[in-house]
mmCIF file of C-alpha atoms in Angstrom:
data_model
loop_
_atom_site.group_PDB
_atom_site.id
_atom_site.type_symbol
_atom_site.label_atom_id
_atom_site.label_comp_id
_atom_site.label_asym_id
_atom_site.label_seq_id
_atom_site.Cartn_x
_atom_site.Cartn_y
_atom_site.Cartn_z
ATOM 1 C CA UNK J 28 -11.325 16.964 3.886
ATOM 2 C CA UNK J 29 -10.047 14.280 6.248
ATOM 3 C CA UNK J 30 -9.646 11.517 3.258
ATOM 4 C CA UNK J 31 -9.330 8.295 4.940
ATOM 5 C CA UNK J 32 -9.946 7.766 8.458
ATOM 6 C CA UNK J 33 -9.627 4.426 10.365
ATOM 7 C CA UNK J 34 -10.278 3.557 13.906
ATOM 8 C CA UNK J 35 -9.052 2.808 16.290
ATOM 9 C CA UNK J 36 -5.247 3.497 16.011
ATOM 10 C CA UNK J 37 -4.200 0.597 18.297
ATOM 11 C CA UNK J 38 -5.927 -2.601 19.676
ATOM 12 C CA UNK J 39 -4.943 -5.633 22.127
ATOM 13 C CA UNK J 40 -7.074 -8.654 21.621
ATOM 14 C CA UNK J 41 -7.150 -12.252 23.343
ATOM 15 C CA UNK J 42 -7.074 -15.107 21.232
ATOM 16 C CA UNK J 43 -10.838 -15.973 20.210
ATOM 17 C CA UNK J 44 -11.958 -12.602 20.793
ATOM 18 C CA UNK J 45 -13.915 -10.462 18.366
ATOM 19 C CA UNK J 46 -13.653 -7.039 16.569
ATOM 20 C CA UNK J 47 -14.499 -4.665 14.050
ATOM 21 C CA UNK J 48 -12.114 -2.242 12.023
ATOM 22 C CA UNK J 49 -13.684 0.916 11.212
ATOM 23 C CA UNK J 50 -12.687 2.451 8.083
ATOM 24 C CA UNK J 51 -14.666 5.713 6.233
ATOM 25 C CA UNK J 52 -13.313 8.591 3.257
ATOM 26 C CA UNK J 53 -14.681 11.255 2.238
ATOM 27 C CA UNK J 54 -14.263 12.076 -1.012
ATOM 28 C CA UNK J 55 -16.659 10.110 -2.715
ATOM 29 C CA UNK J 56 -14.949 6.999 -3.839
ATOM 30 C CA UNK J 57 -16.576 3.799 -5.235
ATOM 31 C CA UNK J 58 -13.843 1.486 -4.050
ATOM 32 C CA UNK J 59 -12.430 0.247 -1.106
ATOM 33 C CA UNK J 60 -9.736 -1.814 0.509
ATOM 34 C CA UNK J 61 -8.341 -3.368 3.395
ATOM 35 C CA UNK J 62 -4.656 -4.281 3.678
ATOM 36 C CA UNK J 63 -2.664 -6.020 5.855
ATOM 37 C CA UNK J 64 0.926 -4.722 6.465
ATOM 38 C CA UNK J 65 3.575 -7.715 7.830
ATOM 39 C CA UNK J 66 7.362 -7.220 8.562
ATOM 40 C CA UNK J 67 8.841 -8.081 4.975
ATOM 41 C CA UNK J 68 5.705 -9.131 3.433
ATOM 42 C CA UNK J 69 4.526 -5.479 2.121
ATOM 43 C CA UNK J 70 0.493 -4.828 2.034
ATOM 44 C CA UNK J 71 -1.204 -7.924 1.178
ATOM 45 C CA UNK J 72 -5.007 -7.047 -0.023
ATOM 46 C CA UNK J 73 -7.683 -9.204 2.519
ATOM 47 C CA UNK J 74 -10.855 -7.659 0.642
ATOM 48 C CA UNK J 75 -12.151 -5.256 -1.695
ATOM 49 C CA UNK J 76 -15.557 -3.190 -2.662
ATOM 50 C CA UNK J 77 -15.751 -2.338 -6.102
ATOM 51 C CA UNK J 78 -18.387 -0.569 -5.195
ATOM 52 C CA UNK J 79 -21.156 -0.182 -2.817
ATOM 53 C CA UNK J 80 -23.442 -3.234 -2.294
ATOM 54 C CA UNK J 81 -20.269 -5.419 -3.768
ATOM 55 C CA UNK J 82 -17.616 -7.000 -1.843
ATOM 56 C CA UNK J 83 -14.348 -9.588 -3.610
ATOM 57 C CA UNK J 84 -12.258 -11.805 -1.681
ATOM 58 C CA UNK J 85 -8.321 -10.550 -1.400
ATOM 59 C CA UNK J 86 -5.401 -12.447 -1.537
ATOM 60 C CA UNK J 87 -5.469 -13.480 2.230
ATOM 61 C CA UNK J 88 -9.047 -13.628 3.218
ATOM 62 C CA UNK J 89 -9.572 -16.179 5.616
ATOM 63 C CA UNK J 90 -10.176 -15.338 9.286
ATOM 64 C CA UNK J 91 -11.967 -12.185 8.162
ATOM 65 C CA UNK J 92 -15.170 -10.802 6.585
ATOM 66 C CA UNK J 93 -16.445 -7.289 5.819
ATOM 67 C CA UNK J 94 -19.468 -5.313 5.428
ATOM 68 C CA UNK J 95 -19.489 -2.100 2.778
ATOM 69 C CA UNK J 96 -22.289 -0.094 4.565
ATOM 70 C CA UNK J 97 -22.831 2.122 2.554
ATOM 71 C CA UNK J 98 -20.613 4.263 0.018
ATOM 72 C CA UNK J 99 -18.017 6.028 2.791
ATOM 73 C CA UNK J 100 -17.906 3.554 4.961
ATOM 74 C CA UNK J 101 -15.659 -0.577 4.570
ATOM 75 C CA UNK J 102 -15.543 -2.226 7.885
ATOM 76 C CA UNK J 103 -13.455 -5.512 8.690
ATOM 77 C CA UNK J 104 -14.560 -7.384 11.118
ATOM 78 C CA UNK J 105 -12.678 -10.451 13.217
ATOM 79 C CA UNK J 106 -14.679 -13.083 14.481
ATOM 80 C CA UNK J 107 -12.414 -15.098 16.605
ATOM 81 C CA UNK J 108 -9.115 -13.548 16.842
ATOM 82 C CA UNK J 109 -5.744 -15.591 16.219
ATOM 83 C CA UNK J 110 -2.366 -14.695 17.229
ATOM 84 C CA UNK J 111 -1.578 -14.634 13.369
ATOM 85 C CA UNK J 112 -3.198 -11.748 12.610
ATOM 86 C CA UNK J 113 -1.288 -9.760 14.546
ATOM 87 C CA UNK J 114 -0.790 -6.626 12.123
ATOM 88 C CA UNK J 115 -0.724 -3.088 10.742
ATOM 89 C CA UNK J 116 -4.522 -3.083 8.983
ATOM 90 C CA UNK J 117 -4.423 -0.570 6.395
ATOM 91 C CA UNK J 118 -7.566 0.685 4.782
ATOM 92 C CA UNK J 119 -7.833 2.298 1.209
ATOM 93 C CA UNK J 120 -9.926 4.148 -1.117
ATOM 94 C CA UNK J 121 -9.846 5.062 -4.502
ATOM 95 C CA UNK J 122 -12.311 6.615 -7.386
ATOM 96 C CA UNK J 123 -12.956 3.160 -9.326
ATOM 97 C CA UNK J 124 -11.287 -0.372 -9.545
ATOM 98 C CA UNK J 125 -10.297 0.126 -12.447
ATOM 99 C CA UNK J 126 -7.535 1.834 -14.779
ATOM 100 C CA UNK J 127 -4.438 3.372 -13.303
ATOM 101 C CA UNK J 128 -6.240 5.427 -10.396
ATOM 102 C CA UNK J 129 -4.532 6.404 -7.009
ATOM 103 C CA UNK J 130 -5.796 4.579 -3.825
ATOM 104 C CA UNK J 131 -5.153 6.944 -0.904
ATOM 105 C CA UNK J 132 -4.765 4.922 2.414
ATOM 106 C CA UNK J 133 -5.628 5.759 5.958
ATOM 107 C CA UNK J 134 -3.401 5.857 8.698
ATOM 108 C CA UNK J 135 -3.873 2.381 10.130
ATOM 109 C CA UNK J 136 -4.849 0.388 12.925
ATOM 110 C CA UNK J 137 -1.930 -1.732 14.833
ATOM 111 C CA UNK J 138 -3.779 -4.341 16.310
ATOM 112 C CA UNK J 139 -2.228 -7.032 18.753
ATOM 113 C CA UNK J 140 -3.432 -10.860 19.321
ATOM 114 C CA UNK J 141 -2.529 -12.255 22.367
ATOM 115 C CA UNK C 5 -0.011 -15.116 -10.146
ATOM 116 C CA UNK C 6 1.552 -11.732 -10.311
ATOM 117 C CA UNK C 7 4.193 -11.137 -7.956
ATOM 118 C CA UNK C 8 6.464 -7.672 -7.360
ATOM 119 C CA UNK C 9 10.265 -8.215 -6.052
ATOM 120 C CA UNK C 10 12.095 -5.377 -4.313
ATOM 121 C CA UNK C 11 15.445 -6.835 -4.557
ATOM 122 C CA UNK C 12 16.672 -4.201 -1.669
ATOM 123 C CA UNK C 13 15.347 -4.858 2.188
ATOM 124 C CA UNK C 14 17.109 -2.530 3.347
ATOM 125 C CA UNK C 15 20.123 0.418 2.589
ATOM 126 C CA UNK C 16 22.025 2.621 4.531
ATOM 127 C CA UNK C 17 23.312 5.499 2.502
ATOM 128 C CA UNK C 18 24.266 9.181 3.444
ATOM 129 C CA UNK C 19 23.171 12.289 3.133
ATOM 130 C CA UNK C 20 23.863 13.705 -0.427
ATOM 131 C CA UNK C 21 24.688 10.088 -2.363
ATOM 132 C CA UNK C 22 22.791 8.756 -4.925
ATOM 133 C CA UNK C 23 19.903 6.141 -4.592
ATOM 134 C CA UNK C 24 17.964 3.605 -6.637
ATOM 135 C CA UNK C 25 15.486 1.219 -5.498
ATOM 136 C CA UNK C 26 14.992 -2.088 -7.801
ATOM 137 C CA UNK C 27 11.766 -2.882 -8.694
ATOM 138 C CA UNK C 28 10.821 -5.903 -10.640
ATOM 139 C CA UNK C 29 7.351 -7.291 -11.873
ATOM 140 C CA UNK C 30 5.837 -10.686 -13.219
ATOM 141 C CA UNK C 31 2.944 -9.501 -15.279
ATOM 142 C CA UNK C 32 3.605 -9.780 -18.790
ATOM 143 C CA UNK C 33 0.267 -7.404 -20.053
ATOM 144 C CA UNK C 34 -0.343 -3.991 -19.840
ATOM 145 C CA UNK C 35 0.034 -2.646 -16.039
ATOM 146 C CA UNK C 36 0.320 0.255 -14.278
ATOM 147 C CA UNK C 37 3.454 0.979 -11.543
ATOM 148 C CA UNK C 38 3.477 3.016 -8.504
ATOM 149 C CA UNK C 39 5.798 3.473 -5.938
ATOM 150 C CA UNK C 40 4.730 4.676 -2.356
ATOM 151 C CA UNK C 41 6.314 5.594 0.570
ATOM 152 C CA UNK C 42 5.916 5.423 4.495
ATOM 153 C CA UNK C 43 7.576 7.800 6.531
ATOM 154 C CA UNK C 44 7.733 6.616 10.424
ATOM 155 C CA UNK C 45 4.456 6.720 12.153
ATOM 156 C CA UNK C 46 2.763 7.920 8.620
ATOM 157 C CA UNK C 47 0.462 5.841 6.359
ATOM 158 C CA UNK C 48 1.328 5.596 2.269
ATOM 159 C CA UNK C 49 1.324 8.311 0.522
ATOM 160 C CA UNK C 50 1.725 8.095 -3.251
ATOM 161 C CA UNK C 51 5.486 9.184 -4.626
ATOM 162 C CA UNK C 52 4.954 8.463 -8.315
ATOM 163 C CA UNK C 53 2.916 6.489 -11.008
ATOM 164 C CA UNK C 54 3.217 4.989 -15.027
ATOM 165 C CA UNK C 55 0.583 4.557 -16.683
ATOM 166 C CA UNK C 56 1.733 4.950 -20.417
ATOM 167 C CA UNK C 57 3.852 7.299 -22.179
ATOM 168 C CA UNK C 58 6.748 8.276 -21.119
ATOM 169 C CA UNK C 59 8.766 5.715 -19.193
ATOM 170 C CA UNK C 60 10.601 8.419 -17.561
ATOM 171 C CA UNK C 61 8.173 9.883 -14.682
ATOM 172 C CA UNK C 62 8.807 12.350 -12.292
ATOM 173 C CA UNK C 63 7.488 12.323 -9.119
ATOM 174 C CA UNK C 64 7.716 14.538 -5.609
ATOM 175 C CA UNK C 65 10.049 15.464 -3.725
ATOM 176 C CA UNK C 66 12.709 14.901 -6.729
ATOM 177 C CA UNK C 67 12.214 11.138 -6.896
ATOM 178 C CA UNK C 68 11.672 9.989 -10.645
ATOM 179 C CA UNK C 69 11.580 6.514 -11.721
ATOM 180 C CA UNK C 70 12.161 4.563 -15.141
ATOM 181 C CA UNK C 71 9.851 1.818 -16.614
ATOM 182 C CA UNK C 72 11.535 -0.771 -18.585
ATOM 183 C CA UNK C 73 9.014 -3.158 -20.430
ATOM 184 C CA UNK C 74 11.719 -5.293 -21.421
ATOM 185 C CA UNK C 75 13.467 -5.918 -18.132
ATOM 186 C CA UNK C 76 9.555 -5.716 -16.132
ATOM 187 C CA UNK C 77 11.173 -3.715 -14.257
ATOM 188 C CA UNK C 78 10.429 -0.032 -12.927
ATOM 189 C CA UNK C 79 13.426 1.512 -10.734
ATOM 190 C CA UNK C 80 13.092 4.537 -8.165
ATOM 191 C CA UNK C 81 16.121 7.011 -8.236
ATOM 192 C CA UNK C 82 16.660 10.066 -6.463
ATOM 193 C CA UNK C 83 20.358 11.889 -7.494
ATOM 194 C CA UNK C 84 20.703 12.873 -4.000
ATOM 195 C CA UNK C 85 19.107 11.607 -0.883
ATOM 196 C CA UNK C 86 18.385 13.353 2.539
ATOM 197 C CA UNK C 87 18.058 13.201 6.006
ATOM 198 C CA UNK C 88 13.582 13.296 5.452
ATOM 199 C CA UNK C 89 13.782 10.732 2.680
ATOM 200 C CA UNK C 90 14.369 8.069 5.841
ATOM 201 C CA UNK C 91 11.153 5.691 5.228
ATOM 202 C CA UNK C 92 9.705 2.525 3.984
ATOM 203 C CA UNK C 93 9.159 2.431 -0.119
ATOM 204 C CA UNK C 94 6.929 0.141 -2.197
ATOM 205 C CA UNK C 95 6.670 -0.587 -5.591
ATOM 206 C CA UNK C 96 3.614 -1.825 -6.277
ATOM 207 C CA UNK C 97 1.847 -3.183 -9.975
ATOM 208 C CA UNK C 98 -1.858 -2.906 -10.479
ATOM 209 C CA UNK C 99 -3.538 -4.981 -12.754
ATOM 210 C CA UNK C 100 -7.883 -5.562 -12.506
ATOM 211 C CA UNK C 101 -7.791 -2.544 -10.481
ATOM 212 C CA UNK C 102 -6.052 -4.345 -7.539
ATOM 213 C CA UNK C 103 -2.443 -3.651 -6.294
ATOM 214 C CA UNK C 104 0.008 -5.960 -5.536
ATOM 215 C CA UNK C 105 2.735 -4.733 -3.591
ATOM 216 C CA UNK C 106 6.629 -5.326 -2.823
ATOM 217 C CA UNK C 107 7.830 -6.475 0.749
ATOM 218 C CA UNK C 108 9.213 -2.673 1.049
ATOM 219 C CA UNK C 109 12.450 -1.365 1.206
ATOM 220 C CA UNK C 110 13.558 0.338 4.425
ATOM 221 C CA UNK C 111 16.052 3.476 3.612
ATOM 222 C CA UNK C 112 17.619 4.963 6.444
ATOM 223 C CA UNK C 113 19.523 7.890 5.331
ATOM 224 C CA UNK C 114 22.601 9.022 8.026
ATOM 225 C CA UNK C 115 22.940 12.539 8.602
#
């Protein structure tokens, strides 16, 4: 049971390049997350899937879009990279939106805009 | 819009004394509280959660934390720290099934 697995674990982008964040879990959860981790800022939530086929703006969305493609598997995608989001992206899972459930995060991808 | 205020960025302490981490929240309705932690080079794992009950909760690793509606406010303590407990710790508030986070609180624990 490998939970929540992102890749990759580090990336170096140019400014204006483009990338996708892989993020999949195994244990059958209907919703999904992507955070972004900044110095003094905690996780701030970019987007959410309530469940599969659904996908909710976050609190900092812009710059960003994402594709749940099917129930395991939340990607994040950046279409023309900016130094700003230079980050720790955190992905997340947990059984349902709602109610007082656990999300159980992956272990990150540290990604670097030049 | 909710917010979550760690009042501590950061605290020094040594091996054996006491901690607590403040934790304060802006949501006035029914929420649920969680505080997770981030050991170097790890991703968050969960350290304890309220949902109702009991304000008291206990969570691993002997860290228990108290949930005061009246203050909005839900404190981590540990009676006495060590060396391992070295990490980043959020509080973080979910309300409409999303979780809004603190900006963290870095405890670095001296041997």
């Amino acid at each position: 049971n490998a939970g929540v697995t992102q890749t990759p674990k580090f990336q170096v982008l140019k400014t204006g390049q483009s990338m996708t964040l892989q993020c999949a879990q195994d244990m059958n959860h209907n919703s999904m997350y992507w955070y972004r981790q900044d110095p003094g800022m905690g996780l701030r939530l970019i987007y959410y899937s309530a469940s599969e086929g659904t996908t909710d703006k976050g609190e900092v969305p812009n710059g960003y879009n994402v594709s749940r493609l099917n129930k395991r598997e939340f990607s994040l995608r950046l279409e023309s990279a900016a130094p700003s989001q230079t980050s720790v992206y955190f992905c997340a899972s947990s059984e349902r939106l709602a109610g007082g459930l656990e999300q159980f995060f992956g272990p990150g991808t540290r990604l670097t805009v030049l | 819009a909710q917010s979550v205020s760690q009042h501590n960025h950061h605290v020094i302490l040594s091996e054996a004394a006491s901690l607590e981490l403040g934790c304060n929240y802006s949501y006035g309705g029914t929420v649920n509280l969680f505080w997770y932690v981030q050991y170097p080079g790890q991703h968050l794992q969960l350290l304890l959660k309220y949902f109702s009950g009991d304000p008291l909760v206990k969570g691993i690793k002997g860290f228990e934390a108290e949930f005061i509606k009246s203050k909005f406010s839900f404190n981590l303590r540990k009676p006495s720290v060590q060396w391992s407990d070295t990490a980043e710790y959020f509080c973080a508030v979910k309300n409409t099934g999303k979780l809004i986070f603190g900006q963290g609180t870095t405890l670095q624990v001296k041997p």
